[in-house]
mmCIF file with all atom_site columns, C-alpha atoms and ligand atoms in Angstrom:
data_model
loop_
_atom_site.group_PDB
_atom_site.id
_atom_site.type_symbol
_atom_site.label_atom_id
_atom_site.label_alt_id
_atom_site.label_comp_id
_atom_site.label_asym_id
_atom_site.label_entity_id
_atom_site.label_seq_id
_atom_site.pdbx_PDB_ins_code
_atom_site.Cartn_x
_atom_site.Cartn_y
_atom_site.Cartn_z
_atom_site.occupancy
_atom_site.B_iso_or_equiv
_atom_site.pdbx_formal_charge
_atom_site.auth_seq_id
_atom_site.auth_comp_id
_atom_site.auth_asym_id
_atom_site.auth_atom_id
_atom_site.pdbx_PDB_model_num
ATOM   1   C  CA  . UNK B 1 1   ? -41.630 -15.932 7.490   1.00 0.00 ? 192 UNK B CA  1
ATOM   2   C  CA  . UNK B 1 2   ? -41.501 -12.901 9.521   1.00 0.00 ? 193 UNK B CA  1
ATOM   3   C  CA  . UNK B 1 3   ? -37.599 -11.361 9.322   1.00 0.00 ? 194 UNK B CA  1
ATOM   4   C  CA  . UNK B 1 4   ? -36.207 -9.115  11.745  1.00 0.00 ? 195 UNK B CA  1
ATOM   5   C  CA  . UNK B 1 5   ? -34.824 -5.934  9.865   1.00 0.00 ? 196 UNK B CA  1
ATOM   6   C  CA  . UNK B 1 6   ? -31.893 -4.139  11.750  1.00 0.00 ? 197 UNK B CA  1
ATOM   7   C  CA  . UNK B 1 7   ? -29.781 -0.597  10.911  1.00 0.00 ? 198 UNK B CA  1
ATOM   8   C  CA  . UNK B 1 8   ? -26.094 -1.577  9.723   1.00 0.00 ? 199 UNK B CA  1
ATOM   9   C  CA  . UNK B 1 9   ? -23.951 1.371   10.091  1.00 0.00 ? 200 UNK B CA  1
ATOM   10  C  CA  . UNK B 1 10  ? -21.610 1.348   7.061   1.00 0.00 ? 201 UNK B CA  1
ATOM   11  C  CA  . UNK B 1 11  ? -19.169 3.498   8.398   1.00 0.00 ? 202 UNK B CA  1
ATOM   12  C  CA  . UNK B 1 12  ? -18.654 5.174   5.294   1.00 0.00 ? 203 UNK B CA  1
ATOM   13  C  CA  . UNK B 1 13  ? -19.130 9.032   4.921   1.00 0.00 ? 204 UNK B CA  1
ATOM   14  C  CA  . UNK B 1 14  ? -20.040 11.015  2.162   1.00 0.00 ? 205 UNK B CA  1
ATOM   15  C  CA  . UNK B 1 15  ? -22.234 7.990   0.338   1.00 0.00 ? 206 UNK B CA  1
ATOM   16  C  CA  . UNK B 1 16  ? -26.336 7.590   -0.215  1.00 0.00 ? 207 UNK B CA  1
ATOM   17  C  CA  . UNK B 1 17  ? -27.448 4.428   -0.500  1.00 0.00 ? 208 UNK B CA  1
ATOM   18  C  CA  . UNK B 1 18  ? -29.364 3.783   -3.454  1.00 0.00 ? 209 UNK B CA  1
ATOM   19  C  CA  . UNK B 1 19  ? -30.328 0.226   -3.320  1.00 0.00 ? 210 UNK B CA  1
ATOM   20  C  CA  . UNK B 1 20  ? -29.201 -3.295  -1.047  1.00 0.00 ? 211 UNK B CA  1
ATOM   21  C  CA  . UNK B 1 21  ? -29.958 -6.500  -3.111  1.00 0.00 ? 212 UNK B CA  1
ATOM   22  C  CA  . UNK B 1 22  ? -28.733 -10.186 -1.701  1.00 0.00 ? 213 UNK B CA  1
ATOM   23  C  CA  . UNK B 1 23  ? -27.498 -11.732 -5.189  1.00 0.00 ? 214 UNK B CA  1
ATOM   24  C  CA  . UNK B 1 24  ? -27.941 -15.322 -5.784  1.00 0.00 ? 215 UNK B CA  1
ATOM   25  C  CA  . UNK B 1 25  ? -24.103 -16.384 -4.162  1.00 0.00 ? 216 UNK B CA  1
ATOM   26  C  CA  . UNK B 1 26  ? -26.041 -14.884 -1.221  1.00 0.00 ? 217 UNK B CA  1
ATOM   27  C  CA  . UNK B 1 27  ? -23.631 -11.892 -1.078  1.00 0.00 ? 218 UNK B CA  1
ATOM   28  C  CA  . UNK B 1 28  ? -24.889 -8.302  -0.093  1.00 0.00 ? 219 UNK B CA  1
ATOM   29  C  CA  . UNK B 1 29  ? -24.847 -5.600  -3.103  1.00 0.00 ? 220 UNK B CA  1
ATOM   30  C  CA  . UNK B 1 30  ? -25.174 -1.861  -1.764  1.00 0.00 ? 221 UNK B CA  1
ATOM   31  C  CA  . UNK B 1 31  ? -25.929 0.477   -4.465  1.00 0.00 ? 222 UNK B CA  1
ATOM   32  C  CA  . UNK B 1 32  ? -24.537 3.387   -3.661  1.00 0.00 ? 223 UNK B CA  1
ATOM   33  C  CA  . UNK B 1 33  ? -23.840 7.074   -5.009  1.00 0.00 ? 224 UNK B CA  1
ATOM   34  C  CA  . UNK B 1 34  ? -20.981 9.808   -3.844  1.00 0.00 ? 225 UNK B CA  1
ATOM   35  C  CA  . UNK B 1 35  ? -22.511 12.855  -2.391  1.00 0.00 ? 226 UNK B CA  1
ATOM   36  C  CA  . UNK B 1 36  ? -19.039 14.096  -1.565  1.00 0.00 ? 227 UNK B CA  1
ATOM   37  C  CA  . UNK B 1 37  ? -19.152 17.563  -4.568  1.00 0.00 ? 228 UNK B CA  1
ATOM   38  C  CA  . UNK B 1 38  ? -16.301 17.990  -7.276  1.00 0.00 ? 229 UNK B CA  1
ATOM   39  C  CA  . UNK B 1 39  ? -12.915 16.527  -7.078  1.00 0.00 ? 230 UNK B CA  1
ATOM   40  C  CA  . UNK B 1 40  ? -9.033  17.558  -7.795  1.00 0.00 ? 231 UNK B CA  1
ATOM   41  C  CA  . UNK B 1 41  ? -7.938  17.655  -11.406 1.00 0.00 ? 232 UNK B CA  1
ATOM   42  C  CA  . UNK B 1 42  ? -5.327  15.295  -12.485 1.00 0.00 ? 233 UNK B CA  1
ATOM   43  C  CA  . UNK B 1 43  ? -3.216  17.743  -14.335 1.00 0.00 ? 234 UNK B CA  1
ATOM   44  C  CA  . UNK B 1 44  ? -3.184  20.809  -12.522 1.00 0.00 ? 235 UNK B CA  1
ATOM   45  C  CA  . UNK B 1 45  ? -4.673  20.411  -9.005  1.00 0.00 ? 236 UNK B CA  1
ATOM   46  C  CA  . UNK B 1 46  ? -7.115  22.666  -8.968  1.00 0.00 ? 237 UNK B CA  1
ATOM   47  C  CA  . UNK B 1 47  ? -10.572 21.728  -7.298  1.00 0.00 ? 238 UNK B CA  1
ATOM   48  C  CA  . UNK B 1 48  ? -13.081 21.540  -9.799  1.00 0.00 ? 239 UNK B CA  1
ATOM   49  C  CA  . UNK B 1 49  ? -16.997 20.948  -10.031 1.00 0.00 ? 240 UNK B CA  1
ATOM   50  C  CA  . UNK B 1 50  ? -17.959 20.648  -13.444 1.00 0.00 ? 241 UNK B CA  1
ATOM   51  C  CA  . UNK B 1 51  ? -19.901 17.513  -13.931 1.00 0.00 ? 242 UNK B CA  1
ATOM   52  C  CA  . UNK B 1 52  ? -18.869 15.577  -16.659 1.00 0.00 ? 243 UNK B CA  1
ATOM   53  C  CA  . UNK B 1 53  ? -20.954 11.557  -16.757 1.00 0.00 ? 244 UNK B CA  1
ATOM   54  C  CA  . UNK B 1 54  ? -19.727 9.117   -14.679 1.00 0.00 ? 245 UNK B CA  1
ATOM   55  C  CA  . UNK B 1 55  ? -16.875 6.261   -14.560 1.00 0.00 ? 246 UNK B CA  1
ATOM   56  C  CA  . UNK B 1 56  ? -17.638 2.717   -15.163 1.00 0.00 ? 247 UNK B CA  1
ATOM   57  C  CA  . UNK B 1 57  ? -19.864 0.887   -12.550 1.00 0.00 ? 248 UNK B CA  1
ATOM   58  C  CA  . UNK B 1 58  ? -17.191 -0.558  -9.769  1.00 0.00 ? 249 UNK B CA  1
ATOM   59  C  CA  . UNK B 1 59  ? -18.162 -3.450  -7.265  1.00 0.00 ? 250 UNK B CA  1
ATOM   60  C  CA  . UNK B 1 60  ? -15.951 -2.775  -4.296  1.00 0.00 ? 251 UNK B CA  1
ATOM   61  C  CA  . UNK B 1 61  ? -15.556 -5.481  -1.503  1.00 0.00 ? 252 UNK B CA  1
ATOM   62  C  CA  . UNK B 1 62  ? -16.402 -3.985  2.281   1.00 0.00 ? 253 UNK B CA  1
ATOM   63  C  CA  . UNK B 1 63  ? -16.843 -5.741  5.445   1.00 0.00 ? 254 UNK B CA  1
ATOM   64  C  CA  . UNK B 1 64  ? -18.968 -9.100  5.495   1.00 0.00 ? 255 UNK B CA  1
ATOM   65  C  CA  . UNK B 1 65  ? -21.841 -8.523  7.039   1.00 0.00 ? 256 UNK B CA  1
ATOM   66  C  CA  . UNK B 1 66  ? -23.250 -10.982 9.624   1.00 0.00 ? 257 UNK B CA  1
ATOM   67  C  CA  . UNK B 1 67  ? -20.821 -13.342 7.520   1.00 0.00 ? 258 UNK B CA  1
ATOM   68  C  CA  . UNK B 1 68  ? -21.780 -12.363 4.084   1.00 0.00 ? 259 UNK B CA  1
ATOM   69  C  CA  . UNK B 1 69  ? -19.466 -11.202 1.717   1.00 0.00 ? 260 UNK B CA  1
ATOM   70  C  CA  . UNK B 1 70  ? -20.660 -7.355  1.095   1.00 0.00 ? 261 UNK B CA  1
ATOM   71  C  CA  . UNK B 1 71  ? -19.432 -5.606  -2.173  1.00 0.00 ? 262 UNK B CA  1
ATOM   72  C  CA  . UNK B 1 72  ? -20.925 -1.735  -3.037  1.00 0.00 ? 263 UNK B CA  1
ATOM   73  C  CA  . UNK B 1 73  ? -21.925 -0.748  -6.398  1.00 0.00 ? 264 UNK B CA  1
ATOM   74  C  CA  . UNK B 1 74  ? -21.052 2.924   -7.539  1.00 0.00 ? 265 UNK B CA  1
ATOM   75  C  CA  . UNK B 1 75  ? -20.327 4.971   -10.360 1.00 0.00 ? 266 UNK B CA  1
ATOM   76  C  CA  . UNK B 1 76  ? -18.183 7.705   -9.248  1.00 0.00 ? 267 UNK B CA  1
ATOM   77  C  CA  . UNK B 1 77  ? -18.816 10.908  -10.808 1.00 0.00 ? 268 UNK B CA  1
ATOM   78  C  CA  . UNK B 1 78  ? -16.683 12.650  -13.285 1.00 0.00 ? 269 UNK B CA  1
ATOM   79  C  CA  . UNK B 1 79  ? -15.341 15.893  -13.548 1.00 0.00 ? 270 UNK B CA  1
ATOM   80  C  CA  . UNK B 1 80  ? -13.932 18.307  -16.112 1.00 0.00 ? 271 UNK B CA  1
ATOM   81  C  CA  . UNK B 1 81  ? -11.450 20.982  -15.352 1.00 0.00 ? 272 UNK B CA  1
ATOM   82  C  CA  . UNK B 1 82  ? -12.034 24.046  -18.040 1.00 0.00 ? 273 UNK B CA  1
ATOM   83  C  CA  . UNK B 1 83  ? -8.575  25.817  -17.665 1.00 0.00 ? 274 UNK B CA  1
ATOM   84  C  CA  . UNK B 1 84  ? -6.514  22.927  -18.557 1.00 0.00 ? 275 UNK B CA  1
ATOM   85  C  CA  . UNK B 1 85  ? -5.433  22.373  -22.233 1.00 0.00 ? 276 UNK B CA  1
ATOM   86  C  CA  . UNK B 1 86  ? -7.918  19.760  -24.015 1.00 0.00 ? 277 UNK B CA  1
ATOM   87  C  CA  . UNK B 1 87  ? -10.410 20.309  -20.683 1.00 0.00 ? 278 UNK B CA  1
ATOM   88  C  CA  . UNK B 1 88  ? -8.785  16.824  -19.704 1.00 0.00 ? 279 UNK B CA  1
ATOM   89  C  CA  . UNK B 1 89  ? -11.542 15.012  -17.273 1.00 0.00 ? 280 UNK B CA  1
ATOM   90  C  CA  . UNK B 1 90  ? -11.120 13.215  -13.735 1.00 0.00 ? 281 UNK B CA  1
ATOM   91  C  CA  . UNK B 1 91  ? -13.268 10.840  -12.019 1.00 0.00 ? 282 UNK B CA  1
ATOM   92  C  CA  . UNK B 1 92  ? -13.534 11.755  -8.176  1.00 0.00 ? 283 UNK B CA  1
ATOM   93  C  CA  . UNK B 1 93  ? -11.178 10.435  -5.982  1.00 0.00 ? 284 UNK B CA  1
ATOM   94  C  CA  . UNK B 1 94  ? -12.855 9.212   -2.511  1.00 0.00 ? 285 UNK B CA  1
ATOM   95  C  CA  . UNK B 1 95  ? -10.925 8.353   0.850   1.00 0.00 ? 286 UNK B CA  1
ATOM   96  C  CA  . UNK B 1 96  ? -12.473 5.570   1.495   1.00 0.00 ? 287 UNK B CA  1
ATOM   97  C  CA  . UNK B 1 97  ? -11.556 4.005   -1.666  1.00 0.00 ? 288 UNK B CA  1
ATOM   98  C  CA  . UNK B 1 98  ? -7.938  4.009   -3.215  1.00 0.00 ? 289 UNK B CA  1
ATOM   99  C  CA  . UNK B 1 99  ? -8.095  3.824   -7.061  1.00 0.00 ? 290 UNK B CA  1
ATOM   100 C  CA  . UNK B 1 100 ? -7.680  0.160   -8.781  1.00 0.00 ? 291 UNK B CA  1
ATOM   101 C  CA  . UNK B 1 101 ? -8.462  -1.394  -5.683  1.00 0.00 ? 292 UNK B CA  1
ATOM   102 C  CA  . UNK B 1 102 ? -10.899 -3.945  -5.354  1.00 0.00 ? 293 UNK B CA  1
ATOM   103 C  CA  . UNK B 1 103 ? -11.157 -3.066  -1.880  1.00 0.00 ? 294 UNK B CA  1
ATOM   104 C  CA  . UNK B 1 104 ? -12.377 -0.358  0.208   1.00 0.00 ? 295 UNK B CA  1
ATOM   105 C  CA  . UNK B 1 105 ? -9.631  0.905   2.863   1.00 0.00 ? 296 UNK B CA  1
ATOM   106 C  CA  . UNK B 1 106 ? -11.767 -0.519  5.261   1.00 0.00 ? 297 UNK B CA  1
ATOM   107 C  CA  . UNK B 1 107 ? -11.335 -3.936  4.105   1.00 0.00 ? 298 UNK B CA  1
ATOM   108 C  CA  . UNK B 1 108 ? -7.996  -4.025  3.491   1.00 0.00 ? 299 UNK B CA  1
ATOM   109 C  CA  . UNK B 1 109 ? -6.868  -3.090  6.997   1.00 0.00 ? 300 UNK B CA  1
ATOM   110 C  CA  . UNK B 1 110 ? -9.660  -5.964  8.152   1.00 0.00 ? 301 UNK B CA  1
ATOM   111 C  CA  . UNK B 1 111 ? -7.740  -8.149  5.552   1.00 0.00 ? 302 UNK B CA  1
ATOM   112 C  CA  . UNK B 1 112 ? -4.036  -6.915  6.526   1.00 0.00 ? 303 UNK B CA  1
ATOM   113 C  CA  . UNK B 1 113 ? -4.855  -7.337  10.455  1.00 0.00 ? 304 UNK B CA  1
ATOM   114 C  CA  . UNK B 1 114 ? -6.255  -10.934 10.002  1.00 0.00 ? 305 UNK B CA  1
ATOM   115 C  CA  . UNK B 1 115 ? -2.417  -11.763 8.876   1.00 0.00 ? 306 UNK B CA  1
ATOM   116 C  CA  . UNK B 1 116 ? -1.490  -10.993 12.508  1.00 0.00 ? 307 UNK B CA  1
ATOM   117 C  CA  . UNK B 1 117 ? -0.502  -14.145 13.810  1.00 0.00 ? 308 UNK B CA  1
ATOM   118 C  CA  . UNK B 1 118 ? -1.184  -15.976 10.608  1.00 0.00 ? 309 UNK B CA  1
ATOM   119 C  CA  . UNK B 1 119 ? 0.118   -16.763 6.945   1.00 0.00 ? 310 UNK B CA  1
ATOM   120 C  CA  . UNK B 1 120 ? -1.280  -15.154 4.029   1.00 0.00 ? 311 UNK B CA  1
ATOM   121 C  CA  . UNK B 1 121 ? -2.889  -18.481 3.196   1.00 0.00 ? 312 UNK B CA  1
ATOM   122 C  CA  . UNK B 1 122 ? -4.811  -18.895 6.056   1.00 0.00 ? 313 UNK B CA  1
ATOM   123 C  CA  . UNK B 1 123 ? -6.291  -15.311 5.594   1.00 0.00 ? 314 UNK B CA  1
ATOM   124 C  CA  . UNK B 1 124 ? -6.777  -15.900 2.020   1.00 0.00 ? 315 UNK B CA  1
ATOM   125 C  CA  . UNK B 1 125 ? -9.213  -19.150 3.195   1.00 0.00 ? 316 UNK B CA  1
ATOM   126 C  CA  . UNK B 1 126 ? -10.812 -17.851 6.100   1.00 0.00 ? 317 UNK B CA  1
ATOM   127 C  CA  . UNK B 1 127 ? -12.285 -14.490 4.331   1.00 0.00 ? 318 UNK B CA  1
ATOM   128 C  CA  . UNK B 1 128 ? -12.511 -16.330 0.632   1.00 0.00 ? 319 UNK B CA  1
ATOM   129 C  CA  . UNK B 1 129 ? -10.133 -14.422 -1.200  1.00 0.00 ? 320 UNK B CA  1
ATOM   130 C  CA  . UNK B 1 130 ? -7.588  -15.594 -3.629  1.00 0.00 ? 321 UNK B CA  1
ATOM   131 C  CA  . UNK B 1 131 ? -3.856  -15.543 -2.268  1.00 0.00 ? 322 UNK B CA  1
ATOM   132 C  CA  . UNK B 1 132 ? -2.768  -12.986 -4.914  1.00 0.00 ? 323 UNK B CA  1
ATOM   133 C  CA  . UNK B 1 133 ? -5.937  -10.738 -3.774  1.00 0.00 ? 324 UNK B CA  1
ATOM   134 C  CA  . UNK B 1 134 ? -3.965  -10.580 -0.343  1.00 0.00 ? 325 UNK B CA  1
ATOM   135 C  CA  . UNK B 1 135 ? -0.770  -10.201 -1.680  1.00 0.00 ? 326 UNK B CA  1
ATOM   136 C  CA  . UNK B 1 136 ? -2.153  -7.185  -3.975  1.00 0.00 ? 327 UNK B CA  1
ATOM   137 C  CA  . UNK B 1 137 ? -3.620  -5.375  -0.425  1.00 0.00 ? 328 UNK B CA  1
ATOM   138 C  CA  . UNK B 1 138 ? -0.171  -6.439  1.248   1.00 0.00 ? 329 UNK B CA  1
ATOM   139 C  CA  . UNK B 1 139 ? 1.760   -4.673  -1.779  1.00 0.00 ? 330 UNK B CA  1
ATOM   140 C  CA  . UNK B 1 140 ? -0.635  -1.694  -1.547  1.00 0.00 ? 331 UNK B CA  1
ATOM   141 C  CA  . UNK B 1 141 ? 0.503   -1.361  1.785   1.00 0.00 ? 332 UNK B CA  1
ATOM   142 C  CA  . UNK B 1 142 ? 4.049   -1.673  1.928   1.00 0.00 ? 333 UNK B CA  1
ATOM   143 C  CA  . UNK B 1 143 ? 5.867   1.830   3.717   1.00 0.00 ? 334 UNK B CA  1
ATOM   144 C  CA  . UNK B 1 144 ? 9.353   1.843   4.920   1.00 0.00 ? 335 UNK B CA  1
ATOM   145 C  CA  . UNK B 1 145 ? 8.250   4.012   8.181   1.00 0.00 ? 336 UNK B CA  1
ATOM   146 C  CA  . UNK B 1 146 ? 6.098   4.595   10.915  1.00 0.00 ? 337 UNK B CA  1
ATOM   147 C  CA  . UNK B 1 147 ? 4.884   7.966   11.080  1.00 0.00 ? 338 UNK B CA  1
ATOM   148 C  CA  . UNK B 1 148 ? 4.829   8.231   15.241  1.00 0.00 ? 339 UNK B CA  1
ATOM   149 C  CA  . UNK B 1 149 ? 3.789   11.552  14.840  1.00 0.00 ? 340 UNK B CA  1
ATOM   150 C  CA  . UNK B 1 150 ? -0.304  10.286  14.035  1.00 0.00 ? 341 UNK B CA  1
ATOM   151 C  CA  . UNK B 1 151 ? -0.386  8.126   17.032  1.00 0.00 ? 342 UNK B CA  1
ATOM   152 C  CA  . UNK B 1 152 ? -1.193  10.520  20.057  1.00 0.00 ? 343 UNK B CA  1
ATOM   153 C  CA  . UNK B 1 153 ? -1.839  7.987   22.958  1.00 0.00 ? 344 UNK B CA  1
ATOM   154 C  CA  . UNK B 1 154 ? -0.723  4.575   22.513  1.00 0.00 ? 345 UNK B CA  1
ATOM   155 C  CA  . UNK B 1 155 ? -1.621  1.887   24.980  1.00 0.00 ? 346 UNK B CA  1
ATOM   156 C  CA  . UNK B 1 156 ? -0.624  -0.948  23.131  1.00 0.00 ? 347 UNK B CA  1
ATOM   157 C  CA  . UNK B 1 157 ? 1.657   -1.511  20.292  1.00 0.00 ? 348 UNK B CA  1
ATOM   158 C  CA  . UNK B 1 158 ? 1.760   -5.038  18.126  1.00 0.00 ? 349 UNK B CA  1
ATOM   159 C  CA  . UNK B 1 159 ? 4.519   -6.146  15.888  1.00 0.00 ? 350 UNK B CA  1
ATOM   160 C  CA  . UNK B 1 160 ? 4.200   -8.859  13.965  1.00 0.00 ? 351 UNK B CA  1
ATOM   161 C  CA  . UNK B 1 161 ? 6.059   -10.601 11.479  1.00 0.00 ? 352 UNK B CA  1
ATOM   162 C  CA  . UNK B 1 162 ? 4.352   -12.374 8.673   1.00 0.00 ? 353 UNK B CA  1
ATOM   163 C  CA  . UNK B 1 163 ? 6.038   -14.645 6.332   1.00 0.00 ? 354 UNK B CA  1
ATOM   164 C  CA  . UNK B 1 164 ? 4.270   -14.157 2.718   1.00 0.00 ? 355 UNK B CA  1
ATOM   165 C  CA  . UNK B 1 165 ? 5.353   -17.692 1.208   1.00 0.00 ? 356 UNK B CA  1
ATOM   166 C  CA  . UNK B 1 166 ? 5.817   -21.004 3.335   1.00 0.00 ? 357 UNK B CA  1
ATOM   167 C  CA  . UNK B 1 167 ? 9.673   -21.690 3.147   1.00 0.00 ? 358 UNK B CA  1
ATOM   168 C  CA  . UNK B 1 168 ? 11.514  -18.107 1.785   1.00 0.00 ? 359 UNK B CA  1
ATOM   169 C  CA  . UNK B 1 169 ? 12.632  -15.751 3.563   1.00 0.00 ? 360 UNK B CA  1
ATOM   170 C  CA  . UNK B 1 170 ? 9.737   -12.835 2.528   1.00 0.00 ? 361 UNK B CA  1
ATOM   171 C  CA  . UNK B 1 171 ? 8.429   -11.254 5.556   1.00 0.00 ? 362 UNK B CA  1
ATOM   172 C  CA  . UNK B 1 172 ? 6.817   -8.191  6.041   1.00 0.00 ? 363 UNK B CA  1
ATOM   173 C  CA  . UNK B 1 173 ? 6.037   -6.790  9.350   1.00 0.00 ? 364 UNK B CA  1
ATOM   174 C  CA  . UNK B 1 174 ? 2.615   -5.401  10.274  1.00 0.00 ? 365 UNK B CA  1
ATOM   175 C  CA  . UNK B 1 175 ? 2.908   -2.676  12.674  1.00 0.00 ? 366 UNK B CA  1
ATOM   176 C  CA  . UNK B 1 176 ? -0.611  -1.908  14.838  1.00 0.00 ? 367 UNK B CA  1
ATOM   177 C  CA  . UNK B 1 177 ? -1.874  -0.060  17.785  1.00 0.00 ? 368 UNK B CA  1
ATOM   178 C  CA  . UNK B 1 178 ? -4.418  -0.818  20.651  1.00 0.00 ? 369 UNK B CA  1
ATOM   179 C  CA  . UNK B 1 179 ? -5.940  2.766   21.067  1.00 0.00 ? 370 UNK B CA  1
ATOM   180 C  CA  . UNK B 1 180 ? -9.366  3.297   22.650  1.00 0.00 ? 371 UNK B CA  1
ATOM   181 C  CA  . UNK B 1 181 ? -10.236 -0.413  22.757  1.00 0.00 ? 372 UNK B CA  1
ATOM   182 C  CA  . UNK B 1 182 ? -10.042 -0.320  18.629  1.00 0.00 ? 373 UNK B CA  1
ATOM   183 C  CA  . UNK B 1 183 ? -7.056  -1.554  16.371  1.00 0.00 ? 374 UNK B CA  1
ATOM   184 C  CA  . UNK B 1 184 ? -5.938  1.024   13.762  1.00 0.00 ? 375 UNK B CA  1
ATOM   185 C  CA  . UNK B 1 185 ? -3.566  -0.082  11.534  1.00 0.00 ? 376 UNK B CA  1
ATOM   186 C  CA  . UNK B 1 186 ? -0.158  1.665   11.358  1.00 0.00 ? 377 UNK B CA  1
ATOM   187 C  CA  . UNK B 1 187 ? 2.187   0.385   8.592   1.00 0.00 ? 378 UNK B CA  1
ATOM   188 C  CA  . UNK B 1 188 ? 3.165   -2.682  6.842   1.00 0.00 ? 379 UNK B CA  1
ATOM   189 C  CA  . UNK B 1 189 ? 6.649   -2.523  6.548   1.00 0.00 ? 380 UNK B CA  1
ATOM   190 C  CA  . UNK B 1 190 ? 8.944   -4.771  3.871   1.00 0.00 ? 381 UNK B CA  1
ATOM   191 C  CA  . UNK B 1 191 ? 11.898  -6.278  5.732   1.00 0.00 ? 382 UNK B CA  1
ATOM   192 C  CA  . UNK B 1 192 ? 13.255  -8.736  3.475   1.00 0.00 ? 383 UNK B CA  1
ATOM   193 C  CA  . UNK B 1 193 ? 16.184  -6.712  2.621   1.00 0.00 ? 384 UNK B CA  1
ATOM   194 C  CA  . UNK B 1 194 ? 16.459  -5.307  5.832   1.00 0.00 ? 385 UNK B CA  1
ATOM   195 C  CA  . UNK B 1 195 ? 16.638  -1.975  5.072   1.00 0.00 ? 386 UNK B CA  1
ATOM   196 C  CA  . UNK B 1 196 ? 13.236  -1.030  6.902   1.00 0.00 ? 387 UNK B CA  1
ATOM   197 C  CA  . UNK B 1 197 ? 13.481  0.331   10.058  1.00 0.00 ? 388 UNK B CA  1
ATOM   198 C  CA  . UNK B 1 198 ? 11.430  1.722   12.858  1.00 0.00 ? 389 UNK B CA  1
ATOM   199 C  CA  . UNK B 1 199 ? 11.962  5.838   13.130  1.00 0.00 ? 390 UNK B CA  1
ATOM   200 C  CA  . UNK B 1 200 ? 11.261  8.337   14.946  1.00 0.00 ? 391 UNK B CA  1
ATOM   201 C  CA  . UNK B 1 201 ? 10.620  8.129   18.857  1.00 0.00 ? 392 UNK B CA  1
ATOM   202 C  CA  . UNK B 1 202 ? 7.533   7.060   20.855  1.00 0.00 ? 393 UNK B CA  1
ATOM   203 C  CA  . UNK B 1 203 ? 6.397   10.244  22.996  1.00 0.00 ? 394 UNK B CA  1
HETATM 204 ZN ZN1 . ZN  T 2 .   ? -6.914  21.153  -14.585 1.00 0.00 ? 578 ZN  T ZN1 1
#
């Protein structure tokens, strides 16, 4: 059988790929390695470029591709800062990836805008992940306010209003933006106790 190989743009920078293996669940795994050099010290700040090993192998959900589920394999490289007492020692933080997540950002504003419209169980079906799994990227999420100020031209604006268990009065509202023809993702904001509101002006 003759298959037809195509270029996927991960739309990740500041990663090699390594290795991309279809596991037996028939899920993509992209090995991949950080090119991005040094990282910020925990304790003091300070930039630093000492390489110290790396962290524990992560597997890190992205976007399916052509409707498989598509995790990437890393070990992030670790750092040690020399002026800080006990040379304490950091593993790099990347932006595409917020620590503890099992998500990269990217996939947890796909996951966030699917609730648009929907219930937290219907997302949780339609992309196979467990309802706490959303519930963890909705918590992740939660701001009390829209920063206006990193939205320069804004065509569209959607509110919506997502209730996160049938029957109680939980909501959070998912605030995004039609800009370019693409939908960025501008806050998920916690209304239950009505305290959130929506600051700042539009111009
Ligand atoms: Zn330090």
């Amino acid at each position: 059988m003759t298959t037809t190989l195509i270029p996927v743009e991960l739309n990740i920078e500041g990663l090699e790929i390594i290795n991309v293996k279809i596991n037996r669940e028939g899920h993509y795994e992209i090995y991949v390695e950080s090119t991005q050099e040094g990282c910020t010290c925990y304790e003091c700040g300070r930039q630093i470029t000492k390489p110290h090993g790396k962290d524990r192998q992560k597997r890190i959900r992205h976007l399916p591709i052509l409707g498989r589920e598509t995790y990437l394999i890393v070990k992030l490289p670790r750092f040690q800062c020399v002026d800080c007492y006990g040379k304490p020692t950091t593993t790099q933080q990347v932006a595409w990836h917020e620590r503890n997540s099992p998500n990269t950002r990217t996939e947890e504003k796909h996951i966030l805008l699917g609730l648009m419209g929907g219930t937290v169980e219907d997302v949780s079906l339609r992309e196979g992940i467990g309802y706490e799994a959303v519930m963890g990227i909705v918590r992740r999420h939660i701001k009390t306010e829209v920063n206006w100020k990193q939205i320069k031209q804004l065509e569209r604006i959607g509110v919506d209003e997502i209730s996160l268990k049938k029957g109680h009065k939980d909501f959070v509202t998912i605030i995004s933006a039609y800009i370019d023809g693409c939908v960025p993702l501008l806050a998920v904001l916690e209304d239950r106790l009505k305290k959130t509101r929506l600051s700042g002006n539009h111009s």
